[in-house]
Amino acid sequence: MDFQQLYPFLMMALVLVVFYFILIRPQKKKEKALKDMISSLKIGDEVASIGGIHGKISRIKDNLFVLETGIGTTKSYVTLEKSAIARLIAEGSSQSPSDADDSEKESAD
């Protein structure tokens, strides 16, 4: 066998390798990072869903998150599948909002 007969197979193999490193591998890394982020979420974390809903996690059930949405006294609750979470906006803090305001005032003095 000479090189000219193997050339098409080598080119096809090269294209497959390039596709793997450019398309498939980065997508798998992104999926793994998203799965790890979702599994590490806890009550109090602020998240955004794939539909654009922003809220704070108030309860975690088996495969569901209950998000508290709304501003001020107008609050509503939305139940979402864990797979519907797109990103973490902010991690929950152990301080209540009034405690956080007090600590900000003290640091400003």
PDB file of N, CA and C in Angstrom:
ATOM      1  N   MET A   1       0.850  -1.197   0.000  1.00  0.00           N
ATOM      2  CA  MET A   1       0.000   0.000   0.000  1.00  0.00           C
ATOM      3  C   MET A   1       0.878   1.237   0.000  1.00  0.00           C
ATOM      4  N   ASP A   2       0.534   2.155  -0.828  1.00  0.00           N
ATOM      5  CA  ASP A   2       1.311   3.389  -0.814  1.00  0.00           C
ATOM      6  C   ASP A   2       0.518   4.491  -0.115  1.00  0.00           C
ATOM      7  N   PHE A   3       1.165   5.592   0.079  1.00  0.00           N
ATOM      8  CA  PHE A   3       0.617   6.713   0.860  1.00  0.00           C
ATOM      9  C   PHE A   3      -0.651   7.304   0.231  1.00  0.00           C
ATOM     10  N   GLN A   4      -0.754   7.306  -1.074  1.00  0.00           N
ATOM     11  CA  GLN A   4      -1.913   7.911  -1.750  1.00  0.00           C
ATOM     12  C   GLN A   4      -3.204   7.166  -1.433  1.00  0.00           C
ATOM     13  N   GLN A   5      -3.137   5.897  -1.161  1.00  0.00           N
ATOM     14  CA  GLN A   5      -4.340   5.150  -0.812  1.00  0.00           C
ATOM     15  C   GLN A   5      -4.762   5.406   0.634  1.00  0.00           C
ATOM     16  N   LEU A   6      -3.805   5.685   1.510  1.00  0.00           N
ATOM     17  CA  LEU A   6      -4.109   5.953   2.919  1.00  0.00           C
ATOM     18  C   LEU A   6      -4.486   7.406   3.177  1.00  0.00           C
ATOM     19  N   TYR A   7      -4.149   8.286   2.273  1.00  0.00           N
ATOM     20  CA  TYR A   7      -4.347   9.719   2.475  1.00  0.00           C
ATOM     21  C   TYR A   7      -5.794  10.084   2.819  1.00  0.00           C
ATOM     22  N   PRO A   8      -6.823   9.605   2.122  1.00  0.00           N
ATOM     23  CA  PRO A   8      -8.210   9.974   2.499  1.00  0.00           C
ATOM     24  C   PRO A   8      -8.584   9.539   3.916  1.00  0.00           C
ATOM     25  N   PHE A   9      -8.128   8.360   4.331  1.00  0.00           N
ATOM     26  CA  PHE A   9      -8.441   7.880   5.680  1.00  0.00           C
ATOM     27  C   PHE A   9      -7.732   8.712   6.748  1.00  0.00           C
ATOM     28  N   LEU A  10      -6.505   9.094   6.467  1.00  0.00           N
ATOM     29  CA  LEU A  10      -5.766   9.935   7.407  1.00  0.00           C
ATOM     30  C   LEU A  10      -6.413  11.308   7.533  1.00  0.00           C
ATOM     31  N   MET A  11      -6.870  11.869   6.420  1.00  0.00           N
ATOM     32  CA  MET A  11      -7.532  13.182   6.466  1.00  0.00           C
ATOM     33  C   MET A  11      -8.843  13.103   7.248  1.00  0.00           C
ATOM     34  N   MET A  12      -9.604  12.023   7.052  1.00  0.00           N
ATOM     35  CA  MET A  12     -10.858  11.857   7.787  1.00  0.00           C
ATOM     36  C   MET A  12     -10.579  11.720   9.288  1.00  0.00           C
ATOM     37  N   ALA A  13      -9.563  10.970   9.633  1.00  0.00           N
ATOM     38  CA  ALA A  13      -9.200  10.817  11.038  1.00  0.00           C
ATOM     39  C   ALA A  13      -8.756  12.148  11.632  1.00  0.00           C
ATOM     40  N   LEU A  14      -8.006  12.929  10.873  1.00  0.00           N
ATOM     41  CA  LEU A  14      -7.561  14.244  11.333  1.00  0.00           C
ATOM     42  C   LEU A  14      -8.747  15.176  11.570  1.00  0.00           C
ATOM     43  N   VAL A  15      -9.728  15.149  10.677  1.00  0.00           N
ATOM     44  CA  VAL A  15     -10.931  15.982  10.834  1.00  0.00           C
ATOM     45  C   VAL A  15     -11.688  15.571  12.093  1.00  0.00           C
ATOM     46  N   LEU A  16     -11.810  14.275  12.340  1.00  0.00           N
ATOM     47  CA  LEU A  16     -12.506  13.806  13.545  1.00  0.00           C
ATOM     48  C   LEU A  16     -11.784  14.245  14.817  1.00  0.00           C
ATOM     49  N   VAL A  17     -10.477  14.187  14.815  1.00  0.00           N
ATOM     50  CA  VAL A  17      -9.697  14.618  15.974  1.00  0.00           C
ATOM     51  C   VAL A  17      -9.875  16.117  16.210  1.00  0.00           C
ATOM     52  N   VAL A  18      -9.854  16.894  15.143  1.00  0.00           N
ATOM     53  CA  VAL A  18     -10.043  18.344  15.265  1.00  0.00           C
ATOM     54  C   VAL A  18     -11.438  18.649  15.809  1.00  0.00           C
ATOM     55  N   PHE A  19     -12.470  17.975  15.278  1.00  0.00           N
ATOM     56  CA  PHE A  19     -13.826  18.175  15.783  1.00  0.00           C
ATOM     57  C   PHE A  19     -13.917  17.832  17.268  1.00  0.00           C
ATOM     58  N   TYR A  20     -13.252  16.771  17.678  1.00  0.00           N
ATOM     59  CA  TYR A  20     -13.291  16.392  19.086  1.00  0.00           C
ATOM     60  C   TYR A  20     -12.724  17.497  19.956  1.00  0.00           C
ATOM     61  N   PHE A  21     -11.557  18.028  19.602  1.00  0.00           N
ATOM     62  CA  PHE A  21     -10.905  19.031  20.448  1.00  0.00           C
ATOM     63  C   PHE A  21     -11.546  20.412  20.332  1.00  0.00           C
ATOM     64  N   ILE A  22     -12.217  20.703  19.234  1.00  0.00           N
ATOM     65  CA  ILE A  22     -12.821  22.033  19.080  1.00  0.00           C
ATOM     66  C   ILE A  22     -14.273  22.059  19.551  1.00  0.00           C
ATOM     67  N   LEU A  23     -15.017  20.999  19.317  1.00  0.00           N
ATOM     68  CA  LEU A  23     -16.449  21.022  19.630  1.00  0.00           C
ATOM     69  C   LEU A  23     -16.855  20.133  20.806  1.00  0.00           C
ATOM     70  N   ILE A  24     -16.480  18.896  20.791  1.00  0.00           N
ATOM     71  CA  ILE A  24     -17.014  17.932  21.747  1.00  0.00           C
ATOM     72  C   ILE A  24     -16.404  18.104  23.134  1.00  0.00           C
ATOM     73  N   ARG A  25     -15.106  18.200  23.223  1.00  0.00           N
ATOM     74  CA  ARG A  25     -14.440  18.285  24.530  1.00  0.00           C
ATOM     75  C   ARG A  25     -14.845  19.534  25.325  1.00  0.00           C
ATOM     76  N   PRO A  26     -14.842  20.745  24.717  1.00  0.00           N
ATOM     77  CA  PRO A  26     -15.280  21.920  25.486  1.00  0.00           C
ATOM     78  C   PRO A  26     -16.735  21.834  25.954  1.00  0.00           C
ATOM     79  N   GLN A  27     -17.605  21.241  25.130  1.00  0.00           N
ATOM     80  CA  GLN A  27     -19.002  21.098  25.517  1.00  0.00           C
ATOM     81  C   GLN A  27     -19.134  20.165  26.716  1.00  0.00           C
ATOM     82  N   LYS A  28     -18.396  19.086  26.735  1.00  0.00           N
ATOM     83  CA  LYS A  28     -18.443  18.161  27.875  1.00  0.00           C
ATOM     84  C   LYS A  28     -17.927  18.824  29.146  1.00  0.00           C
ATOM     85  N   LYS A  29     -16.873  19.661  29.022  1.00  0.00           N
ATOM     86  CA  LYS A  29     -16.362  20.384  30.196  1.00  0.00           C
ATOM     87  C   LYS A  29     -17.416  21.335  30.738  1.00  0.00           C
ATOM     88  N   LYS A  30     -18.111  22.028  29.830  1.00  0.00           N
ATOM     89  CA  LYS A  30     -19.143  22.976  30.239  1.00  0.00           C
ATOM     90  C   LYS A  30     -20.295  22.247  30.932  1.00  0.00           C
ATOM     91  N   GLU A  31     -20.711  21.105  30.396  1.00  0.00           N
ATOM     92  CA  GLU A  31     -21.778  20.320  31.005  1.00  0.00           C
ATOM     93  C   GLU A  31     -21.379  19.824  32.397  1.00  0.00           C
ATOM     94  N   LYS A  32     -20.140  19.398  32.548  1.00  0.00           N
ATOM     95  CA  LYS A  32     -19.665  18.915  33.850  1.00  0.00           C
ATOM     96  C   LYS A  32     -19.637  20.048  34.874  1.00  0.00           C
ATOM     97  N   ALA A  33     -19.180  21.239  34.442  1.00  0.00           N
ATOM     98  CA  ALA A  33     -19.139  22.390  35.350  1.00  0.00           C
ATOM     99  C   ALA A  33     -20.551  22.782  35.786  1.00  0.00           C
ATOM    100  N   LEU A  34     -21.515  22.755  34.860  1.00  0.00           N
ATOM    101  CA  LEU A  34     -22.895  23.086  35.192  1.00  0.00           C
ATOM    102  C   LEU A  34     -23.477  22.055  36.161  1.00  0.00           C
ATOM    103  N   LYS A  35     -23.202  20.787  35.924  1.00  0.00           N
ATOM    104  CA  LYS A  35     -23.697  19.731  36.812  1.00  0.00           C
ATOM    105  C   LYS A  35     -23.114  19.882  38.218  1.00  0.00           C
ATOM    106  N   ASP A  36     -21.822  20.196  38.302  1.00  0.00           N
ATOM    107  CA  ASP A  36     -21.186  20.404  39.603  1.00  0.00           C
ATOM    108  C   ASP A  36     -21.771  21.615  40.318  1.00  0.00           C
ATOM    109  N   MET A  37     -22.026  22.703  39.559  1.00  0.00           N
ATOM    110  CA  MET A  37     -22.601  23.907  40.147  1.00  0.00           C
ATOM    111  C   MET A  37     -24.001  23.619  40.688  1.00  0.00           C
ATOM    112  N   ILE A  38     -24.814  22.903  39.917  1.00  0.00           N
ATOM    113  CA  ILE A  38     -26.179  22.596  40.354  1.00  0.00           C
ATOM    114  C   ILE A  38     -26.165  21.711  41.597  1.00  0.00           C
ATOM    115  N   SER A  39     -25.258  20.758  41.651  1.00  0.00           N
ATOM    116  CA  SER A  39     -25.221  19.868  42.817  1.00  0.00           C
ATOM    117  C   SER A  39     -24.713  20.577  44.074  1.00  0.00           C
ATOM    118  N   SER A  40     -24.002  21.695  43.907  1.00  0.00           N
ATOM    119  CA  SER A  40     -23.486  22.408  45.073  1.00  0.00           C
ATOM    120  C   SER A  40     -24.398  23.552  45.537  1.00  0.00           C
ATOM    121  N   LEU A  41     -25.520  23.771  44.870  1.00  0.00           N
ATOM    122  CA  LEU A  41     -26.430  24.850  45.268  1.00  0.00           C
ATOM    123  C   LEU A  41     -27.063  24.533  46.618  1.00  0.00           C
ATOM    124  N   LYS A  42     -27.328  25.596  47.377  1.00  0.00           N
ATOM    125  CA  LYS A  42     -27.933  25.439  48.690  1.00  0.00           C
ATOM    126  C   LYS A  42     -28.970  26.534  48.906  1.00  0.00           C
ATOM    127  N   ILE A  43     -29.710  26.423  49.964  1.00  0.00           N
ATOM    128  CA  ILE A  43     -30.750  27.407  50.281  1.00  0.00           C
ATOM    129  C   ILE A  43     -30.091  28.768  50.505  1.00  0.00           C
ATOM    130  N   GLY A  44     -30.661  29.801  49.900  1.00  0.00           N
ATOM    131  CA  GLY A  44     -30.140  31.157  50.026  1.00  0.00           C
ATOM    132  C   GLY A  44     -29.350  31.618  48.810  1.00  0.00           C
ATOM    133  N   ASP A  45     -28.943  30.694  47.931  1.00  0.00           N
ATOM    134  CA  ASP A  45     -28.208  31.075  46.723  1.00  0.00           C
ATOM    135  C   ASP A  45     -29.164  31.744  45.728  1.00  0.00           C
ATOM    136  N   GLU A  46     -28.663  32.762  45.061  1.00  0.00           N
ATOM    137  CA  GLU A  46     -29.443  33.419  44.014  1.00  0.00           C
ATOM    138  C   GLU A  46     -29.041  32.825  42.681  1.00  0.00           C
ATOM    139  N   VAL A  47     -30.048  32.413  41.898  1.00  0.00           N
ATOM    140  CA  VAL A  47     -29.807  31.747  40.631  1.00  0.00           C
ATOM    141  C   VAL A  47     -30.671  32.344  39.530  1.00  0.00           C
ATOM    142  N   ALA A  48     -30.316  32.023  38.283  1.00  0.00           N
ATOM    143  CA  ALA A  48     -31.110  32.387  37.121  1.00  0.00           C
ATOM    144  C   ALA A  48     -31.447  31.109  36.381  1.00  0.00           C
ATOM    145  N   SER A  49     -32.684  31.027  35.897  1.00  0.00           N
ATOM    146  CA  SER A  49     -33.102  29.833  35.169  1.00  0.00           C
ATOM    147  C   SER A  49     -32.850  30.021  33.681  1.00  0.00           C
ATOM    148  N   ILE A  50     -33.016  28.947  32.921  1.00  0.00           N
ATOM    149  CA  ILE A  50     -32.822  29.041  31.478  1.00  0.00           C
ATOM    150  C   ILE A  50     -33.917  29.886  30.835  1.00  0.00           C
ATOM    151  N   GLY A  51     -35.020  30.086  31.534  1.00  0.00           N
ATOM    152  CA  GLY A  51     -36.107  30.920  31.034  1.00  0.00           C
ATOM    153  C   GLY A  51     -35.982  32.371  31.447  1.00  0.00           C
ATOM    154  N   GLY A  52     -34.949  32.710  32.216  1.00  0.00           N
ATOM    155  CA  GLY A  52     -34.733  34.096  32.620  1.00  0.00           C
ATOM    156  C   GLY A  52     -35.307  34.461  33.970  1.00  0.00           C
ATOM    157  N   ILE A  53     -35.802  33.501  34.712  1.00  0.00           N
ATOM    158  CA  ILE A  53     -36.350  33.776  36.038  1.00  0.00           C
ATOM    159  C   ILE A  53     -35.203  33.863  37.029  1.00  0.00           C
ATOM    160  N   HIS A  54     -35.159  34.958  37.780  1.00  0.00           N
ATOM    161  CA  HIS A  54     -34.136  35.146  38.809  1.00  0.00           C
ATOM    162  C   HIS A  54     -34.807  35.013  40.162  1.00  0.00           C
ATOM    163  N   GLY A  55     -34.128  34.348  41.081  1.00  0.00           N
ATOM    164  CA  GLY A  55     -34.691  34.206  42.409  1.00  0.00           C
ATOM    165  C   GLY A  55     -33.719  33.576  43.373  1.00  0.00           C
ATOM    166  N   LYS A  56     -34.141  33.526  44.614  1.00  0.00           N
ATOM    167  CA  LYS A  56     -33.338  32.960  45.694  1.00  0.00           C
ATOM    168  C   LYS A  56     -33.931  31.604  46.054  1.00  0.00           C
ATOM    169  N   ILE A  57     -33.083  30.613  46.212  1.00  0.00           N
ATOM    170  CA  ILE A  57     -33.551  29.267  46.552  1.00  0.00           C
ATOM    171  C   ILE A  57     -34.076  29.282  47.984  1.00  0.00           C
ATOM    172  N   SER A  58     -35.357  28.901  48.139  1.00  0.00           N
ATOM    173  CA  SER A  58     -35.937  28.877  49.479  1.00  0.00           C
ATOM    174  C   SER A  58     -36.135  27.461  49.984  1.00  0.00           C
ATOM    175  N   ARG A  59     -36.293  26.499  49.076  1.00  0.00           N
ATOM    176  CA  ARG A  59     -36.430  25.097  49.457  1.00  0.00           C
ATOM    177  C   ARG A  59     -35.835  24.216  48.377  1.00  0.00           C
ATOM    178  N   ILE A  60     -35.327  23.080  48.793  1.00  0.00           N
ATOM    179  CA  ILE A  60     -34.800  22.094  47.845  1.00  0.00           C
ATOM    180  C   ILE A  60     -35.527  20.787  48.103  1.00  0.00           C
ATOM    181  N   LYS A  61     -36.208  20.294  47.072  1.00  0.00           N
ATOM    182  CA  LYS A  61     -36.856  18.990  47.155  1.00  0.00           C
ATOM    183  C   LYS A  61     -36.024  18.035  46.312  1.00  0.00           C
ATOM    184  N   ASP A  62     -36.493  16.839  46.099  1.00  0.00           N
ATOM    185  CA  ASP A  62     -35.719  15.811  45.401  1.00  0.00           C
ATOM    186  C   ASP A  62     -35.023  16.340  44.147  1.00  0.00           C
ATOM    187  N   ASN A  63     -35.780  16.640  43.137  1.00  0.00           N
ATOM    188  CA  ASN A  63     -35.216  17.105  41.870  1.00  0.00           C
ATOM    189  C   ASN A  63     -35.713  18.508  41.549  1.00  0.00           C
ATOM    190  N   LEU A  64     -36.190  19.230  42.575  1.00  0.00           N
ATOM    191  CA  LEU A  64     -36.807  20.532  42.373  1.00  0.00           C
ATOM    192  C   LEU A  64     -36.185  21.587  43.278  1.00  0.00           C
ATOM    193  N   PHE A  65     -36.184  22.814  42.781  1.00  0.00           N
ATOM    194  CA  PHE A  65     -35.840  23.979  43.586  1.00  0.00           C
ATOM    195  C   PHE A  65     -37.079  24.853  43.678  1.00  0.00           C
ATOM    196  N   VAL A  66     -37.346  25.394  44.854  1.00  0.00           N
ATOM    197  CA  VAL A  66     -38.404  26.383  45.022  1.00  0.00           C
ATOM    198  C   VAL A  66     -37.706  27.725  45.147  1.00  0.00           C
ATOM    199  N   LEU A  67     -37.955  28.615  44.158  1.00  0.00           N
ATOM    200  CA  LEU A  67     -37.320  29.926  44.140  1.00  0.00           C
ATOM    201  C   LEU A  67     -38.275  30.975  44.667  1.00  0.00           C
ATOM    202  N   GLU A  68     -37.728  31.878  45.469  1.00  0.00           N
ATOM    203  CA  GLU A  68     -38.473  33.030  45.952  1.00  0.00           C
ATOM    204  C   GLU A  68     -38.146  34.178  45.012  1.00  0.00           C
ATOM    205  N   THR A  69     -39.151  34.692  44.346  1.00  0.00           N
ATOM    206  CA  THR A  69     -38.947  35.800  43.422  1.00  0.00           C
ATOM    207  C   THR A  69     -39.756  36.992  43.888  1.00  0.00           C
ATOM    208  N   GLY A  70     -39.424  38.154  43.405  1.00  0.00           N
ATOM    209  CA  GLY A  70     -40.161  39.354  43.751  1.00  0.00           C
ATOM    210  C   GLY A  70     -39.288  40.352  44.472  1.00  0.00           C
ATOM    211  N   ILE A  71     -39.833  41.541  44.637  1.00  0.00           N
ATOM    212  CA  ILE A  71     -39.108  42.640  45.271  1.00  0.00           C
ATOM    213  C   ILE A  71     -39.921  43.141  46.449  1.00  0.00           C
ATOM    214  N   GLY A  72     -39.237  43.420  47.546  1.00  0.00           N
ATOM    215  CA  GLY A  72     -39.898  43.995  48.719  1.00  0.00           C
ATOM    216  C   GLY A  72     -40.866  43.019  49.344  1.00  0.00           C
ATOM    217  N   THR A  73     -42.097  43.515  49.600  1.00  0.00           N
ATOM    218  CA  THR A  73     -43.097  42.671  50.248  1.00  0.00           C
ATOM    219  C   THR A  73     -43.843  41.795  49.266  1.00  0.00           C
ATOM    220  N   THR A  74     -43.726  42.086  47.975  1.00  0.00           N
ATOM    221  CA  THR A  74     -44.397  41.279  46.960  1.00  0.00           C
ATOM    222  C   THR A  74     -43.495  40.116  46.573  1.00  0.00           C
ATOM    223  N   LYS A  75     -43.750  38.981  47.174  1.00  0.00           N
ATOM    224  CA  LYS A  75     -42.924  37.808  46.902  1.00  0.00           C
ATOM    225  C   LYS A  75     -43.795  36.701  46.343  1.00  0.00           C
ATOM    226  N   SER A  76     -43.228  35.938  45.435  1.00  0.00           N
ATOM    227  CA  SER A  76     -43.922  34.770  44.916  1.00  0.00           C
ATOM    228  C   SER A  76     -42.930  33.617  44.863  1.00  0.00           C
ATOM    229  N   TYR A  77     -43.460  32.430  44.756  1.00  0.00           N
ATOM    230  CA  TYR A  77     -42.624  31.243  44.752  1.00  0.00           C
ATOM    231  C   TYR A  77     -42.833  30.489  43.446  1.00  0.00           C
ATOM    232  N   VAL A  78     -41.732  30.032  42.871  1.00  0.00           N
ATOM    233  CA  VAL A  78     -41.756  29.296  41.612  1.00  0.00           C
ATOM    234  C   VAL A  78     -40.996  27.992  41.842  1.00  0.00           C
ATOM    235  N   THR A  79     -41.561  26.894  41.363  1.00  0.00           N
ATOM    236  CA  THR A  79     -40.901  25.599  41.466  1.00  0.00           C
ATOM    237  C   THR A  79     -40.273  25.264  40.119  1.00  0.00           C
ATOM    238  N   LEU A  80     -38.988  24.957  40.128  1.00  0.00           N
ATOM    239  CA  LEU A  80     -38.258  24.637  38.907  1.00  0.00           C
ATOM    240  C   LEU A  80     -37.520  23.312  39.052  1.00  0.00           C
ATOM    241  N   GLU A  81     -37.361  22.624  37.932  1.00  0.00           N
ATOM    242  CA  GLU A  81     -36.506  21.437  37.902  1.00  0.00           C
ATOM    243  C   GLU A  81     -35.061  21.877  38.106  1.00  0.00           C
ATOM    244  N   LYS A  82     -34.253  21.016  38.688  1.00  0.00           N
ATOM    245  CA  LYS A  82     -32.838  21.346  38.864  1.00  0.00           C
ATOM    246  C   LYS A  82     -32.158  21.589  37.529  1.00  0.00           C
ATOM    247  N   SER A  83     -32.567  20.876  36.490  1.00  0.00           N
ATOM    248  CA  SER A  83     -31.947  21.028  35.182  1.00  0.00           C
ATOM    249  C   SER A  83     -32.293  22.354  34.515  1.00  0.00           C
ATOM    250  N   ALA A  84     -33.257  23.120  35.068  1.00  0.00           N
ATOM    251  CA  ALA A  84     -33.640  24.402  34.492  1.00  0.00           C
ATOM    252  C   ALA A  84     -32.773  25.550  34.997  1.00  0.00           C
ATOM    253  N   ILE A  85     -31.854  25.284  35.915  1.00  0.00           N
ATOM    254  CA  ILE A  85     -30.975  26.336  36.432  1.00  0.00           C
ATOM    255  C   ILE A  85     -29.842  26.551  35.441  1.00  0.00           C
ATOM    256  N   ALA A  86     -29.657  27.807  35.044  1.00  0.00           N
ATOM    257  CA  ALA A  86     -28.626  28.134  34.056  1.00  0.00           C
ATOM    258  C   ALA A  86     -27.341  28.612  34.706  1.00  0.00           C
ATOM    259  N   ARG A  87     -27.469  29.438  35.764  1.00  0.00           N
ATOM    260  CA  ARG A  87     -26.247  29.974  36.369  1.00  0.00           C
ATOM    261  C   ARG A  87     -26.509  30.436  37.795  1.00  0.00           C
ATOM    262  N   LEU A  88     -25.423  30.526  38.533  1.00  0.00           N
ATOM    263  CA  LEU A  88     -25.430  31.027  39.904  1.00  0.00           C
ATOM    264  C   LEU A  88     -25.127  32.522  39.849  1.00  0.00           C
ATOM    265  N   ILE A  89     -25.990  33.327  40.440  1.00  0.00           N
ATOM    266  CA  ILE A  89     -25.768  34.776  40.456  1.00  0.00           C
ATOM    267  C   ILE A  89     -24.952  35.165  41.674  1.00  0.00           C
ATOM    268  N   ALA A  90     -25.395  34.721  42.842  1.00  0.00           N
ATOM    269  CA  ALA A  90     -24.679  35.046  44.087  1.00  0.00           C
ATOM    270  C   ALA A  90     -24.916  33.933  45.088  1.00  0.00           C
ATOM    271  N   GLU A  91     -23.885  33.631  45.847  1.00  0.00           N
ATOM    272  CA  GLU A  91     -24.030  32.628  46.895  1.00  0.00           C
ATOM    273  C   GLU A  91     -24.744  33.245  48.076  1.00  0.00           C
ATOM    274  N   GLY A  92     -25.548  32.437  48.742  1.00  0.00           N
ATOM    275  CA  GLY A  92     -26.284  32.908  49.909  1.00  0.00           C
ATOM    276  C   GLY A  92     -25.355  33.229  51.047  1.00  0.00           C
ATOM    277  N   SER A  93     -25.758  34.202  51.855  1.00  0.00           N
ATOM    278  CA  SER A  93     -24.939  34.565  53.018  1.00  0.00           C
ATOM    279  C   SER A  93     -25.690  34.177  54.272  1.00  0.00           C
ATOM    280  N   SER A  94     -24.957  34.027  55.339  1.00  0.00           N
ATOM    281  CA  SER A  94     -25.572  33.653  56.610  1.00  0.00           C
ATOM    282  C   SER A  94     -26.136  34.868  57.337  1.00  0.00           C
ATOM    283  N   GLN A  95     -25.790  36.084  56.862  1.00  0.00           N
ATOM    284  CA  GLN A  95     -26.289  37.303  57.498  1.00  0.00           C
ATOM    285  C   GLN A  95     -27.668  37.641  56.960  1.00  0.00           C
ATOM    286  N   SER A  96     -28.518  38.195  57.820  1.00  0.00           N
ATOM    287  CA  SER A  96     -29.793  38.714  57.349  1.00  0.00           C
ATOM    288  C   SER A  96     -29.529  40.089  56.745  1.00  0.00           C
ATOM    289  N   PRO A  97     -30.434  40.612  55.911  1.00  0.00           N
ATOM    290  CA  PRO A  97     -30.192  41.914  55.283  1.00  0.00           C
ATOM    291  C   PRO A  97     -29.963  43.044  56.276  1.00  0.00           C
ATOM    292  N   SER A  98     -30.640  43.030  57.429  1.00  0.00           N
ATOM    293  CA  SER A  98     -30.438  44.095  58.411  1.00  0.00           C
ATOM    294  C   SER A  98     -29.057  44.005  59.044  1.00  0.00           C
ATOM    295  N   ASP A  99     -28.551  42.783  59.262  1.00  0.00           N
ATOM    296  CA  ASP A  99     -27.200  42.611  59.796  1.00  0.00           C
ATOM    297  C   ASP A  99     -26.164  43.100  58.807  1.00  0.00           C
ATOM    298  N   ALA A 100     -26.381  42.863  57.518  1.00  0.00           N
ATOM    299  CA  ALA A 100     -25.442  43.292  56.490  1.00  0.00           C
ATOM    300  C   ALA A 100     -25.392  44.814  56.421  1.00  0.00           C
ATOM    301  N   ASP A 101     -26.551  45.475  56.588  1.00  0.00           N
ATOM    302  CA  ASP A 101     -26.578  46.946  56.569  1.00  0.00           C
ATOM    303  C   ASP A 101     -25.810  47.510  57.757  1.00  0.00           C
ATOM    304  N   ASP A 102     -25.949  46.881  58.945  1.00  0.00           N
ATOM    305  CA  ASP A 102     -25.226  47.325  60.130  1.00  0.00           C
ATOM    306  C   ASP A 102     -23.727  47.200  59.950  1.00  0.00           C
ATOM    307  N   SER A 103     -23.285  46.088  59.357  1.00  0.00           N
ATOM    308  CA  SER A 103     -21.833  45.890  59.170  1.00  0.00           C
ATOM    309  C   SER A 103     -21.283  46.854  58.145  1.00  0.00           C
ATOM    310  N   GLU A 104     -22.087  47.226  57.136  1.00  0.00           N
ATOM    311  CA  GLU A 104     -21.628  48.213  56.146  1.00  0.00           C
ATOM    312  C   GLU A 104     -21.479  49.601  56.795  1.00  0.00           C
ATOM    313  N   LYS A 105     -22.401  49.941  57.697  1.00  0.00           N
ATOM    314  CA  LYS A 105     -22.323  51.237  58.375  1.00  0.00           C
ATOM    315  C   LYS A 105     -21.090  51.295  59.253  1.00  0.00           C
ATOM    316  N   GLU A 106     -20.798  50.198  59.962  1.00  0.00           N
ATOM    317  CA  GLU A 106     -19.626  50.185  60.852  1.00  0.00           C
ATOM    318  C   GLU A 106     -18.335  50.317  60.051  1.00  0.00           C
ATOM    319  N   SER A 107     -18.256  49.664  58.889  1.00  0.00           N
ATOM    320  CA  SER A 107     -17.034  49.736  58.091  1.00  0.00           C
ATOM    321  C   SER A 107     -16.869  51.105  57.445  1.00  0.00           C
ATOM    322  N   ALA A 108     -17.963  51.851  57.257  1.00  0.00           N
ATOM    323  CA  ALA A 108     -17.882  53.194  56.665  1.00  0.00           C
ATOM    324  C   ALA A 108     -17.353  54.204  57.690  1.00  0.00           C
ATOM    325  N   ASP A 109     -17.528  53.936  58.986  1.00  0.00           N
ATOM    326  CA  ASP A 109     -17.076  54.876  60.045  1.00  0.00           C
ATOM    327  C   ASP A 109     -15.595  54.899  60.213  1.00  0.00           C
TER     328      ASP A 109
END
